[in-house]
Short mmCIF file of C-alpha atoms and ligand atoms in Angstrom, two decimals:
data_model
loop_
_atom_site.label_atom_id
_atom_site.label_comp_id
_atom_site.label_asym_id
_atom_site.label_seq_id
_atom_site.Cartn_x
_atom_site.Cartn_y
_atom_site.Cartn_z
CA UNK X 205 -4.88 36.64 -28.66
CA UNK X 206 -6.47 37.45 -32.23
CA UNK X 207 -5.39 34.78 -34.42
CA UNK X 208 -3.37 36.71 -37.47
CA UNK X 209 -4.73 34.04 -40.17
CA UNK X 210 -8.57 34.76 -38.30
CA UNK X 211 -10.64 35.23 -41.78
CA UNK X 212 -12.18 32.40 -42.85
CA UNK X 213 -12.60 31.61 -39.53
CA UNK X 214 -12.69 33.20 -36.35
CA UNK X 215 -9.94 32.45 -35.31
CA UNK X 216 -11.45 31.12 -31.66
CA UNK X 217 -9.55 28.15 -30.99
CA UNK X 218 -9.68 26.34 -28.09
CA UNK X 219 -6.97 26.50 -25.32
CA UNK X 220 -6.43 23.05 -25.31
CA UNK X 221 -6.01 23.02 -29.22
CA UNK X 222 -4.24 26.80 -29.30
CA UNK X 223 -1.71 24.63 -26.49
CA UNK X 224 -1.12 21.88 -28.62
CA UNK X 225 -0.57 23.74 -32.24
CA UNK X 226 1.47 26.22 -30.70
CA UNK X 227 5.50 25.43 -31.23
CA UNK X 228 6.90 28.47 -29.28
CA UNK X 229 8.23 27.02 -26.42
CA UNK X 230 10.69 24.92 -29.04
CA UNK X 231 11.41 26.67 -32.39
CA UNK X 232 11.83 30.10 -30.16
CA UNK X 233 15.75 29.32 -30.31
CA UNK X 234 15.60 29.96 -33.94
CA UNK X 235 14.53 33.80 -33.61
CA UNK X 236 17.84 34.67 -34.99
CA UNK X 237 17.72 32.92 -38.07
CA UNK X 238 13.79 33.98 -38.70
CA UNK X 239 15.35 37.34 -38.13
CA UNK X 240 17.88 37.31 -40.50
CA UNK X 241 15.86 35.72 -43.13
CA UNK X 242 13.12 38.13 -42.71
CA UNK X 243 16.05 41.09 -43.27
CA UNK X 244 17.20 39.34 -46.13
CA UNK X 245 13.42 38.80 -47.66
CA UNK X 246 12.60 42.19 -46.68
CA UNK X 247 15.89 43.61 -49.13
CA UNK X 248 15.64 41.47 -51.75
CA UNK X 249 11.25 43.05 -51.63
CA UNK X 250 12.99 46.28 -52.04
CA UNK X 251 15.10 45.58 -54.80
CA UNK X 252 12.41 44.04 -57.26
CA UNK X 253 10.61 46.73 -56.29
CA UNK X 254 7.53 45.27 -54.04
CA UNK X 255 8.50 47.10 -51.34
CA UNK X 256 9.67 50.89 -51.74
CA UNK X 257 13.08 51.65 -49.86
CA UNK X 258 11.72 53.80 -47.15
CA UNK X 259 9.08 50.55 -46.05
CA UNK X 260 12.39 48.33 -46.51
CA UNK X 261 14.26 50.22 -44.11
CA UNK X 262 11.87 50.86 -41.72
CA UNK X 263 11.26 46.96 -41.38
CA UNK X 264 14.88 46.39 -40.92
CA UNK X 265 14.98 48.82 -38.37
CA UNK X 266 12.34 47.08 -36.62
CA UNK X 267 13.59 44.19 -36.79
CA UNK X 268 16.55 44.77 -35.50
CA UNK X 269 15.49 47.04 -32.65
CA UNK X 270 13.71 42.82 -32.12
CA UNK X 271 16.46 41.28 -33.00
CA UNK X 272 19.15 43.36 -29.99
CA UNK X 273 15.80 43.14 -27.41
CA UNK X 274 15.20 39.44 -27.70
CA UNK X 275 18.95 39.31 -27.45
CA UNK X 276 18.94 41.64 -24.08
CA UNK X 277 16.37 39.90 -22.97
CA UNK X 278 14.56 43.12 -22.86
CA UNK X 279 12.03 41.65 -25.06
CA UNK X 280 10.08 38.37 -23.48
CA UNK X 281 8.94 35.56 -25.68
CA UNK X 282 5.65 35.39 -25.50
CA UNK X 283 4.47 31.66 -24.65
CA UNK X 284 0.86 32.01 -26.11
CA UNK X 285 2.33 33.28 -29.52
CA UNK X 286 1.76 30.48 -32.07
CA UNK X 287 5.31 30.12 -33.20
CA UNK X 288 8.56 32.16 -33.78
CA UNK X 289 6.97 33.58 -36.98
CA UNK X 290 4.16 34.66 -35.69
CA UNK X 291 5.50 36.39 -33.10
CA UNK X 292 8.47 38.08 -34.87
CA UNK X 293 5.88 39.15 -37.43
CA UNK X 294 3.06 40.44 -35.04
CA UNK X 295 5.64 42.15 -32.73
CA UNK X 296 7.49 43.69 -35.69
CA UNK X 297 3.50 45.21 -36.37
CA UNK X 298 2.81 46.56 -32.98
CA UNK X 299 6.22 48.81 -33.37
CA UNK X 300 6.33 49.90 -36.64
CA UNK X 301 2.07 49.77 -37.39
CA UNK X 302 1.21 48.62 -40.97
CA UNK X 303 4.65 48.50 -42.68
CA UNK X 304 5.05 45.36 -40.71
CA UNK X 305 2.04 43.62 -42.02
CA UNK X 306 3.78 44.01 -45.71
CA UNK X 307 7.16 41.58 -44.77
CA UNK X 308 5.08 38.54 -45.53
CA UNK X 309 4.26 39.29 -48.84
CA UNK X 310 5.53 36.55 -51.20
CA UNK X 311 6.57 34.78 -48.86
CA UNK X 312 4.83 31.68 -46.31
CA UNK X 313 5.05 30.10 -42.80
CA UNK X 314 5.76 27.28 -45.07
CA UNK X 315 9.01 28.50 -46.51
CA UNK X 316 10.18 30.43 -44.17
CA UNK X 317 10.42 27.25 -41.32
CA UNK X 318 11.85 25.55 -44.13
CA UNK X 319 14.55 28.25 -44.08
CA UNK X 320 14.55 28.82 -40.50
CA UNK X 321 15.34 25.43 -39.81
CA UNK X 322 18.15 25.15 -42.32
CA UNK X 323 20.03 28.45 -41.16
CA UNK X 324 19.89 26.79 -37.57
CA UNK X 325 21.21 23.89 -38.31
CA UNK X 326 24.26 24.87 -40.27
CA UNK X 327 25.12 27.01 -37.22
CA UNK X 328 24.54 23.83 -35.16
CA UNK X 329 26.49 21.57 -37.74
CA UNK X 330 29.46 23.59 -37.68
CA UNK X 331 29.81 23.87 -33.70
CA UNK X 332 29.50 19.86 -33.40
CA UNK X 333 31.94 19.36 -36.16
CA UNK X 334 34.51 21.78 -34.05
CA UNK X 335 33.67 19.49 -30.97
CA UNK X 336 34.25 16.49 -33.15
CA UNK X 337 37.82 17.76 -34.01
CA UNK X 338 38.24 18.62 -30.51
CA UNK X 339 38.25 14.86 -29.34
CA UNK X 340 39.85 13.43 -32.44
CA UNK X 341 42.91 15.91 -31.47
CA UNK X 342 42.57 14.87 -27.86
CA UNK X 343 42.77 11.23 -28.62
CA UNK X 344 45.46 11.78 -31.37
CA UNK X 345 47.54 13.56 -28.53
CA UNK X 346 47.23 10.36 -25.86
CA UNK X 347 47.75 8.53 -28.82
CA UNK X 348 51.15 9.83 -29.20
CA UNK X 349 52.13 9.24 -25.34
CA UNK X 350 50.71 6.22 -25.48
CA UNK X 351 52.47 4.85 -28.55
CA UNK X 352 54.64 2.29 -27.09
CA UNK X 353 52.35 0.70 -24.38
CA UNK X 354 51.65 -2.63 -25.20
CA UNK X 355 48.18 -3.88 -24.24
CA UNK X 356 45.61 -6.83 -25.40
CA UNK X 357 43.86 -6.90 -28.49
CA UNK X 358 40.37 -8.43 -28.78
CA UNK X 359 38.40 -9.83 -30.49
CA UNK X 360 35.04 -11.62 -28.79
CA UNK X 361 36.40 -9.39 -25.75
CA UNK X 362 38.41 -12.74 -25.42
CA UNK X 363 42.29 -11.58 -25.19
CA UNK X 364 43.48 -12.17 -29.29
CA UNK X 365 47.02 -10.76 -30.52
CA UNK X 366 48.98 -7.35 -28.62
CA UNK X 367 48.57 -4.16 -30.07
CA UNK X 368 49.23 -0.58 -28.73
CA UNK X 369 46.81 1.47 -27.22
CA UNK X 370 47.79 4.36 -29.81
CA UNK X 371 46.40 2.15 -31.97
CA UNK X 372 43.55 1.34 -30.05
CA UNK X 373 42.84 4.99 -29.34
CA UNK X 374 43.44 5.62 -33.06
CA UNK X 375 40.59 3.22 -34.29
CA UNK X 376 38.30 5.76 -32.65
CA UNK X 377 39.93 9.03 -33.98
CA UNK X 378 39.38 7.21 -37.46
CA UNK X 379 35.87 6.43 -36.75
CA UNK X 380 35.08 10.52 -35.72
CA UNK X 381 36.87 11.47 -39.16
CA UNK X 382 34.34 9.61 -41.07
CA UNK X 383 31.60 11.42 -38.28
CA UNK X 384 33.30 14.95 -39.09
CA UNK X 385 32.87 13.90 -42.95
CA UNK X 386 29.02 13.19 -42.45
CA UNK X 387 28.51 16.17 -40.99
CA UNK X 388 30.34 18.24 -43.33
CA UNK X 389 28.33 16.09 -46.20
CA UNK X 390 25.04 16.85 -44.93
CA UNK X 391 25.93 20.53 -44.06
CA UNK X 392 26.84 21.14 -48.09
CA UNK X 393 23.90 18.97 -49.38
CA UNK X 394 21.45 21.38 -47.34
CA UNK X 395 22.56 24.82 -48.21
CA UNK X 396 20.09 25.17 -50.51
CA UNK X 397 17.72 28.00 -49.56
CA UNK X 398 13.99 27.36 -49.92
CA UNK X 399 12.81 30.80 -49.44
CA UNK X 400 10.54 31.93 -52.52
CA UNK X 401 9.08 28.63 -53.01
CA UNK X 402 5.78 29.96 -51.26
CA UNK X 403 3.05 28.11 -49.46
CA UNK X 404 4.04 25.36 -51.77
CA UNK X 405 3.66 26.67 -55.56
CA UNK X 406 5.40 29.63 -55.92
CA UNK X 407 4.79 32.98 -56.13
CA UNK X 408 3.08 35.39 -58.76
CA UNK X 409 5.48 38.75 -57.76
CA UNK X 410 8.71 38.85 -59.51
CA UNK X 411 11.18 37.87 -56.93
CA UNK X 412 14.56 37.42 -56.67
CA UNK X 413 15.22 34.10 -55.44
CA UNK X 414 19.34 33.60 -56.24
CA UNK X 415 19.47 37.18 -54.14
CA UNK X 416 18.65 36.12 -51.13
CA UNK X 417 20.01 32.28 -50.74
CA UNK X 418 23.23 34.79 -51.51
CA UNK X 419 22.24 37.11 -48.77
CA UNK X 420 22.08 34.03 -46.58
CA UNK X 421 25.41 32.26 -47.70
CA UNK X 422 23.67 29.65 -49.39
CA UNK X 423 25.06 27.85 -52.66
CA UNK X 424 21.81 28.55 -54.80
CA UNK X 425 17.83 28.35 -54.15
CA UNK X 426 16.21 25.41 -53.74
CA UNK X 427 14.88 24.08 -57.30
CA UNK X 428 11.02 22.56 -57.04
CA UNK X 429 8.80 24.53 -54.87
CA UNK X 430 6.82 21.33 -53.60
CA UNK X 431 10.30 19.68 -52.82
CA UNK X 432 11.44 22.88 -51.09
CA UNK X 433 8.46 22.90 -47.79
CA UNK X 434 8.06 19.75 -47.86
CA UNK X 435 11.84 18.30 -48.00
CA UNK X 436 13.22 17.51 -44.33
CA UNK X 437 15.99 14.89 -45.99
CA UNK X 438 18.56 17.04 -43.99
CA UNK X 439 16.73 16.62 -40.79
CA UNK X 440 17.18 12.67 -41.42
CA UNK X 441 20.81 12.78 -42.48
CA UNK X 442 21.96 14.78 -39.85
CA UNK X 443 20.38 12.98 -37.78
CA UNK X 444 21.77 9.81 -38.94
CA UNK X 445 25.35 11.34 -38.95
CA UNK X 446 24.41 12.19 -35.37
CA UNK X 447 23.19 8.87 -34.23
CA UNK X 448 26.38 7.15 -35.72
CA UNK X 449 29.02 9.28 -34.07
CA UNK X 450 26.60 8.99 -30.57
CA UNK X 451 27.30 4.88 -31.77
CA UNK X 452 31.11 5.71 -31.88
CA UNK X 453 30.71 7.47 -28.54
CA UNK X 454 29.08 4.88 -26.97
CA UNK X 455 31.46 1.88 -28.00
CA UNK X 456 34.26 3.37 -26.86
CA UNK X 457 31.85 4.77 -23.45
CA UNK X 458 31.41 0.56 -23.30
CA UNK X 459 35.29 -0.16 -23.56
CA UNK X 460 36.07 2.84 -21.11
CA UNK X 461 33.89 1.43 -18.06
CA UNK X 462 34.95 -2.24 -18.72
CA UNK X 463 38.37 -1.08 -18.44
CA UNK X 464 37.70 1.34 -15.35
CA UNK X 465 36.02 -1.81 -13.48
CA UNK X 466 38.61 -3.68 -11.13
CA UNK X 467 38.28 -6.86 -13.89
CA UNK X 468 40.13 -4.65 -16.05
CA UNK X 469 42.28 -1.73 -14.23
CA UNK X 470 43.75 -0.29 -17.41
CA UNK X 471 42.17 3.07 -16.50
CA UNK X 472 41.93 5.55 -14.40
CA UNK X 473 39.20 8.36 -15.30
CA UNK X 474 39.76 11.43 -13.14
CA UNK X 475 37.82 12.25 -10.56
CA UNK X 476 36.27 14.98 -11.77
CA UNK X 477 34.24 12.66 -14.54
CA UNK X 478 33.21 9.92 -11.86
CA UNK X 479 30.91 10.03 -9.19
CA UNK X 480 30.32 8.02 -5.97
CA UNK X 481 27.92 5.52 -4.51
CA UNK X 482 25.47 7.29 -1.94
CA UNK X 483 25.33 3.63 0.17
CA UNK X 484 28.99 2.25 -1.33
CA UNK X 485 32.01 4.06 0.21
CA UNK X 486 34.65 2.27 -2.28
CA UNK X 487 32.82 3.06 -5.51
CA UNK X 488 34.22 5.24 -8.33
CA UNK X 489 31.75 5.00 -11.24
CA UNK X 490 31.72 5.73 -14.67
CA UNK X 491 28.77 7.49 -15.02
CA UNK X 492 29.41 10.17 -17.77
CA UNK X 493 30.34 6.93 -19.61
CA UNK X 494 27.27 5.40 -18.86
CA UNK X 495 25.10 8.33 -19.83
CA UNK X 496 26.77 8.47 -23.25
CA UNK X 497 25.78 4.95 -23.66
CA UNK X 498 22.00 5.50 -22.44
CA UNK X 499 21.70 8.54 -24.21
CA UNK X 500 22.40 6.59 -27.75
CA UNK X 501 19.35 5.43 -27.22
CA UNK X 502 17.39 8.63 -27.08
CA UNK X 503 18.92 9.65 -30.01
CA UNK X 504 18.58 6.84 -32.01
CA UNK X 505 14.48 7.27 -31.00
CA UNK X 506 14.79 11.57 -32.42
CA UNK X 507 15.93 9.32 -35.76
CA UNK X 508 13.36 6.99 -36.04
CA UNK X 509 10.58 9.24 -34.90
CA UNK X 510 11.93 11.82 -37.65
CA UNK X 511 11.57 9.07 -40.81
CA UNK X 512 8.27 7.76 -39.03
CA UNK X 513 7.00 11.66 -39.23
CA UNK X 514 7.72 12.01 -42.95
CA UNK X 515 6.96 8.18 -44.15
CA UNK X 516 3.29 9.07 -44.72
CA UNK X 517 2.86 12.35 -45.39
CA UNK X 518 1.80 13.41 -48.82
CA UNK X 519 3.31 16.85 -50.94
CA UNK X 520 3.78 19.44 -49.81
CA UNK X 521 3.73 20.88 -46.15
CA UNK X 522 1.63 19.46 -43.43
CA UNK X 523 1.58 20.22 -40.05
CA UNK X 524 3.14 17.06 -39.11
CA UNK X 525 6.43 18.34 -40.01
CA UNK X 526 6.26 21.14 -36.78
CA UNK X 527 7.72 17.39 -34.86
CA UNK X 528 11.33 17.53 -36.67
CA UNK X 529 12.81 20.33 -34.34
CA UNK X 530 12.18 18.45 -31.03
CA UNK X 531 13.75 15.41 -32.56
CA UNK X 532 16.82 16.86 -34.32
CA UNK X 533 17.00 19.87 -31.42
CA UNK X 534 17.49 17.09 -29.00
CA UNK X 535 20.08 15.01 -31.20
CA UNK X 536 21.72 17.89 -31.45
CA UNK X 537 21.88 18.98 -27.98
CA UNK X 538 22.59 15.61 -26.77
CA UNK X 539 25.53 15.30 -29.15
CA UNK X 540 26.87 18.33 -28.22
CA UNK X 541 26.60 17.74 -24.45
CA UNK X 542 27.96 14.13 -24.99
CA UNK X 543 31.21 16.22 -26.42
CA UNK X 544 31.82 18.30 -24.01
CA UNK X 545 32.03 16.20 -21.65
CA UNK X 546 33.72 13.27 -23.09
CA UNK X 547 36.60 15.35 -24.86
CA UNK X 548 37.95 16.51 -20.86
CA UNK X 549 37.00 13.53 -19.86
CA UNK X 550 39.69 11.27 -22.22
CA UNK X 551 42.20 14.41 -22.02
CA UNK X 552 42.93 13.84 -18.41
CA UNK X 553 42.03 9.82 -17.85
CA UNK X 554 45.19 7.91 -17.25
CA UNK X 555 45.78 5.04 -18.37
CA UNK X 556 47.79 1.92 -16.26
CA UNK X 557 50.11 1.18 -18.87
CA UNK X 558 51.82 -1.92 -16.55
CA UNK X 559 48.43 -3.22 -15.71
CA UNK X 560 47.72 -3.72 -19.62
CA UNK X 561 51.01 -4.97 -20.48
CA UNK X 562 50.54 -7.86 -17.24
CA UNK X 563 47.07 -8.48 -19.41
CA UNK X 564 48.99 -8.89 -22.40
CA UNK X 565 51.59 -11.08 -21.10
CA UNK X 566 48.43 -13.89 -20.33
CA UNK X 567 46.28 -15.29 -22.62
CA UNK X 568 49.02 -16.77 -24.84
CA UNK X 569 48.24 -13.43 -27.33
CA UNK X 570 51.59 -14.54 -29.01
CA UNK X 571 50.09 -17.89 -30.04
CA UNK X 572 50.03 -16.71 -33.74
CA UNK X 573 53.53 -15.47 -33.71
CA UNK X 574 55.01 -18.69 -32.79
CA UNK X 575 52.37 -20.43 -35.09
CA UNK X 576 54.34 -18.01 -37.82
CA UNK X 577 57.42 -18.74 -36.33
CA UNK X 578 57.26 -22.36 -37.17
CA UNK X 579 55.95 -21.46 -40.76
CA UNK X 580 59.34 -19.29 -41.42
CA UNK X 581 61.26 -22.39 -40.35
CA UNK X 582 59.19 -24.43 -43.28
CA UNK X 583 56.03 -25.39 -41.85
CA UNK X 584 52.31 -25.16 -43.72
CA UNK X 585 50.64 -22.19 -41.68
CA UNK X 586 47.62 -25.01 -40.68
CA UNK X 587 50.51 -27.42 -39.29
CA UNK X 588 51.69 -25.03 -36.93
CA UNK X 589 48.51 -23.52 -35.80
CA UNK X 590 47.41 -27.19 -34.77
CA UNK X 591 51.05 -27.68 -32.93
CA UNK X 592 51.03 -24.54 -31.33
CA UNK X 593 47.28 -25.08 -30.53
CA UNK X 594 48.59 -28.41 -28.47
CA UNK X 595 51.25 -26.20 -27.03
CA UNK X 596 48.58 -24.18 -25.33
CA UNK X 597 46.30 -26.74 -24.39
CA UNK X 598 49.70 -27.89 -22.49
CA UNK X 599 50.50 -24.80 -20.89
CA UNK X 600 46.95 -24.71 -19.54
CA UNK X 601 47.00 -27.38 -17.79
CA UNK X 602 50.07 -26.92 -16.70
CA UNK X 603 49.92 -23.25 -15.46
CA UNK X 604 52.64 -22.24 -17.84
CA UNK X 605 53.10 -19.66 -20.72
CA UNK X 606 54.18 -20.22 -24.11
CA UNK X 607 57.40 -17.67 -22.52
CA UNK X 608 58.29 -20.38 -19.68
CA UNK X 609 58.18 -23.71 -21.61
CA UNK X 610 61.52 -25.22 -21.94
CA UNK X 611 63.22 -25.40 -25.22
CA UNK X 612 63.44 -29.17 -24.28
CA UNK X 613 59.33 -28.75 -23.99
CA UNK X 614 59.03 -26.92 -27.03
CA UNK X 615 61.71 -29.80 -29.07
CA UNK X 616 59.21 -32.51 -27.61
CA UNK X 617 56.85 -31.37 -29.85
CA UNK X 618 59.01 -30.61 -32.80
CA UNK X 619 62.75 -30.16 -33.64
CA UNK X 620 62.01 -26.98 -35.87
CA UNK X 621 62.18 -24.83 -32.49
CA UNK X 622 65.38 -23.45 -31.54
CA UNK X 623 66.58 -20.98 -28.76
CA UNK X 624 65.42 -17.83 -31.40
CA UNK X 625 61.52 -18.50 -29.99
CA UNK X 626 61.45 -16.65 -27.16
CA UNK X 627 62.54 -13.06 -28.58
CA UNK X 628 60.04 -13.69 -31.83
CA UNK X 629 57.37 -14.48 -29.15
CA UNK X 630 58.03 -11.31 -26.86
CA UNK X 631 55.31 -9.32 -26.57
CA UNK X 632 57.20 -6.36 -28.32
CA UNK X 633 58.36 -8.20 -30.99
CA UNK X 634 54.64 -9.59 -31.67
CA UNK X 635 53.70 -5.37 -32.00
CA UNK X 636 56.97 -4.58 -33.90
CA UNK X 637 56.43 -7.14 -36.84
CA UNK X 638 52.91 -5.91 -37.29
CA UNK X 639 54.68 -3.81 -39.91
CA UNK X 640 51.58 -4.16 -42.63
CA UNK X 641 49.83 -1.11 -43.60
CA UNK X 642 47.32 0.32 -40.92
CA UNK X 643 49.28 -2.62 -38.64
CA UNK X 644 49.74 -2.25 -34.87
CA UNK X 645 53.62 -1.96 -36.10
CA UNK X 646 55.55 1.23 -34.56
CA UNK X 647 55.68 2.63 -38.74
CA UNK X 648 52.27 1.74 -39.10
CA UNK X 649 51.18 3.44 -35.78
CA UNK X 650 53.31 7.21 -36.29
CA UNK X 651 52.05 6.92 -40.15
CA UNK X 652 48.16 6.99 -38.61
CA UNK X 653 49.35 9.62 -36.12
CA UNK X 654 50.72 11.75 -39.07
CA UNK X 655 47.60 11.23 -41.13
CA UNK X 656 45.24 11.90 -38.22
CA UNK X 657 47.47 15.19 -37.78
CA UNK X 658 46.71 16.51 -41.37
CA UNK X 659 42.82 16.06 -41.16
CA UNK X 660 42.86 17.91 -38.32
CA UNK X 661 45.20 20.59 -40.15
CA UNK X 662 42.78 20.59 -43.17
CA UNK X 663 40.64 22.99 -41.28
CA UNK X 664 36.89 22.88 -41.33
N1 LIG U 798 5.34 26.20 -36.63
C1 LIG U 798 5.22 25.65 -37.94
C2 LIG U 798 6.25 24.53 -38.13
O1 LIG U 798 7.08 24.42 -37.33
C3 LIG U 798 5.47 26.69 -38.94
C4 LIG U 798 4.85 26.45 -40.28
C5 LIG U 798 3.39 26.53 -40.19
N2 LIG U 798 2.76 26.58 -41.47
C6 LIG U 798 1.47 26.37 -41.60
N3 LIG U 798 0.99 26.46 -42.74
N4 LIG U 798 0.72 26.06 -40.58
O2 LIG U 798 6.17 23.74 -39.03
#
């Protein structure tokens, strides 16, 4: 096919080169938004009068005779066009003749992918943030059925104090917030539009830049033309606010196949997220876990290669830049199929509630109760941790729990324990006098409930 920019040069470029500069078979899911930017270039033409009405509506009829036939599907993309632009541009001039050839006046590739890319995104932004949501109200809602089951707390995955899972569940709802925030951040700081800032230096017709980031529901138009093709800070953001919530995703991916394995037992993920063992006839695996977890990694690469794309490259556009929409497509896909599997996945797992609470009950996770028990009955906090810490070491090798030593056992040691011990070291007294602020504490638990609530309430 004739190249459109042939002039200078023939235009006669190899197949293997035309191949590798060509970006249609990616940036051809952005044919809306180069659409609707064109429409919106195309009007704001007419209205500072570089196009005359009757060429401005005879473009947007083209276009959107393009726009409902790419739709349909009536209209193929063509996988030896050059890009999206190209062939929106050169299709729009075989239907309407040489009207079509005047839509790119004042305008550039350059800008235009810089718009493109924006539009697309926002769309995309706003779609992962409503998956987002989705799982923080899915965890907020086995949060509040969960509220009272008493399970271990960890810390070096070695059993520590007992906590709830509501408020284990809750530690990840909090962690997607501050996800649905970075999204919502990034979304704001890129609705900017670039279009009018040109190949890279402007424009000598009198446009009307303010009229069309308006047409396109952006805040205002970018403000440096350089900054405007050759800025893809957005790109990296969102895909750092990607790669962080696919971190969140796959901590919590870790914790729910550790606790699927028959070490742990405390859940049960239905069937319908597992799969089997082709060899194994017992097995029930985690694998939409797993693939959250491996797919971090992928994503994590889409952020690096990004910032290693744009670490070199000099003002303004260079072709280089053509790699950010595999890497941030991809993110962006992967998040979004991460999501949507993961949300149905933790609405219908069920959780063993007894076989936590028989974890909590060993691994002396009421150690630091009794240590504070002895400190309300006078002792320095670093006495009683070393007593208690003997206590243990006694129980240990004696197969015992800190619940089935004698009070005669207990008096050995010192006379400051009295028959009250054993309800201040019950499990559920441990979780009820966690009353502190963002505590495992019943208060402390409904309060994040009620707070998780109103985020989600506060709408996008
Ligand atoms: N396909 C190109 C991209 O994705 C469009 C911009 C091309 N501009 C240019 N001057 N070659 O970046």
């Amino acid at each position: 096919m004739a190249k459109m920019w042939a002039g200078r040069t023939d235009g006669a470029v190899s197949k293997e080169a035309d191949d590798f500069n060509s970006s249609i078979h990616f940036d051809s899911r952005m044919f809306r938004q180069d659409i609707r930017g064109s429409m919106a270039h195309a009007t704001m033409l007419a209205a500072c009068g570089i196009l005359t009405d009757a060429e401005r509506d005879t473009i947007l009829d083209g276009l959107s005779d393009i726009l409902s036939d790419l739709e349909s599907g009536k209209l193929p993309i063509d996988p030896a066009a050059e890009d999206i632009h190209m062939f929106v541009e050169a299709e729009l001039t075989a239907r309407i003749g040489d009207i079509g050839k005047k839509l790119h006046t004042a305008r550039s590739r350059n800008d235009q992918v810089a718009l493109d890319i924006r539009l697309y995104l926002r769309d995309e932004i706003a779609e992962l943030r409503s998956l987002v949501r989705d799982l923080i109200r899915v965890l907020c809602e086995q949060a509040e059925k969960n509220a009272n089951a008493i399970m271990p707390g960890y810390t070096h995955l070695q059993r520590a104090q007992p906590i709830t899972l509501a408020h284990h569940l809750l530690a990840y709802a909090m962690m997607l917030e501050r996800d649905d925030e970075r999204l919502a951040d990034t979304a704001k700081r890129m609705n900017r539009s670039p279009l009018g800032a040109c190949a890279l230096a402007g424009t000598t017709y009198p446009i009307d830049r303010s009229m069309t980031a308006r047409a396109l529901g952006f805040d205002a138009p970018t403000e440096n033309s350089l900054d405007s093709v050759s800025d893809r800070d957005f790109c990296v953001e969102l895909l750092s606010a990607i790669s962080l919530c696919m971190t969140h995703l796959s901590r919590f991916s870790e914790e729910i196949i550790l606790w699927s394995s028959w070490e742990f037992r405390f859940l049960e993920l239905d069937d319908a997220y597992t799969t089997g063992s082709s060899i194994m006839p017992q097995k029930k695996n985690s694998d939409m876990a797993e693939l959250v977890r491996g797919k971090t990694g992928r994503v994590f690469g889409d952020l690096v290669a990004m910032l290693t794309v744009l670490k070199g490259l000099p003002l303004a556009y260079n072709k280089d830049m053509q790699e950010d929409k595999e890497a941030v497509f991809d993110a962006v896909d992967t998040l979004k199929k991460c999501l949507r599997v993961f949300i149905p996945m933790m609405e219908t797992a069920k959780f063993r509630k007894d076989v936590m609470y028989a974890a909590a009950q060993k691994g002396f996770l009421n150690a630091t109760d009794l240590a504070d028990y002895l400190v309300r009955q006078g002792l320095p906090f670093r006495s009683a941790y070393k007593m208690v810490g003997s206590l243990v070491a006694r129980c240990i090798a004696e197969g015992k729990t800190l619940e089935t030593l004698t009070l005669d056992e207990y008096r050995e040691v010192s006379p400051l324990f009295e028959a009250d011990l054993y309800d201040e070291i019950s499990l559920e007294t441990c979780v009820a006098k966690r009353i502190s602020a963002g505590g495992t504490g019943p208060d402390s638990v409904a309060a994040q409930i009620a707070s998780v609530k109103r985020f989600l309430e506060s709408g996008l």
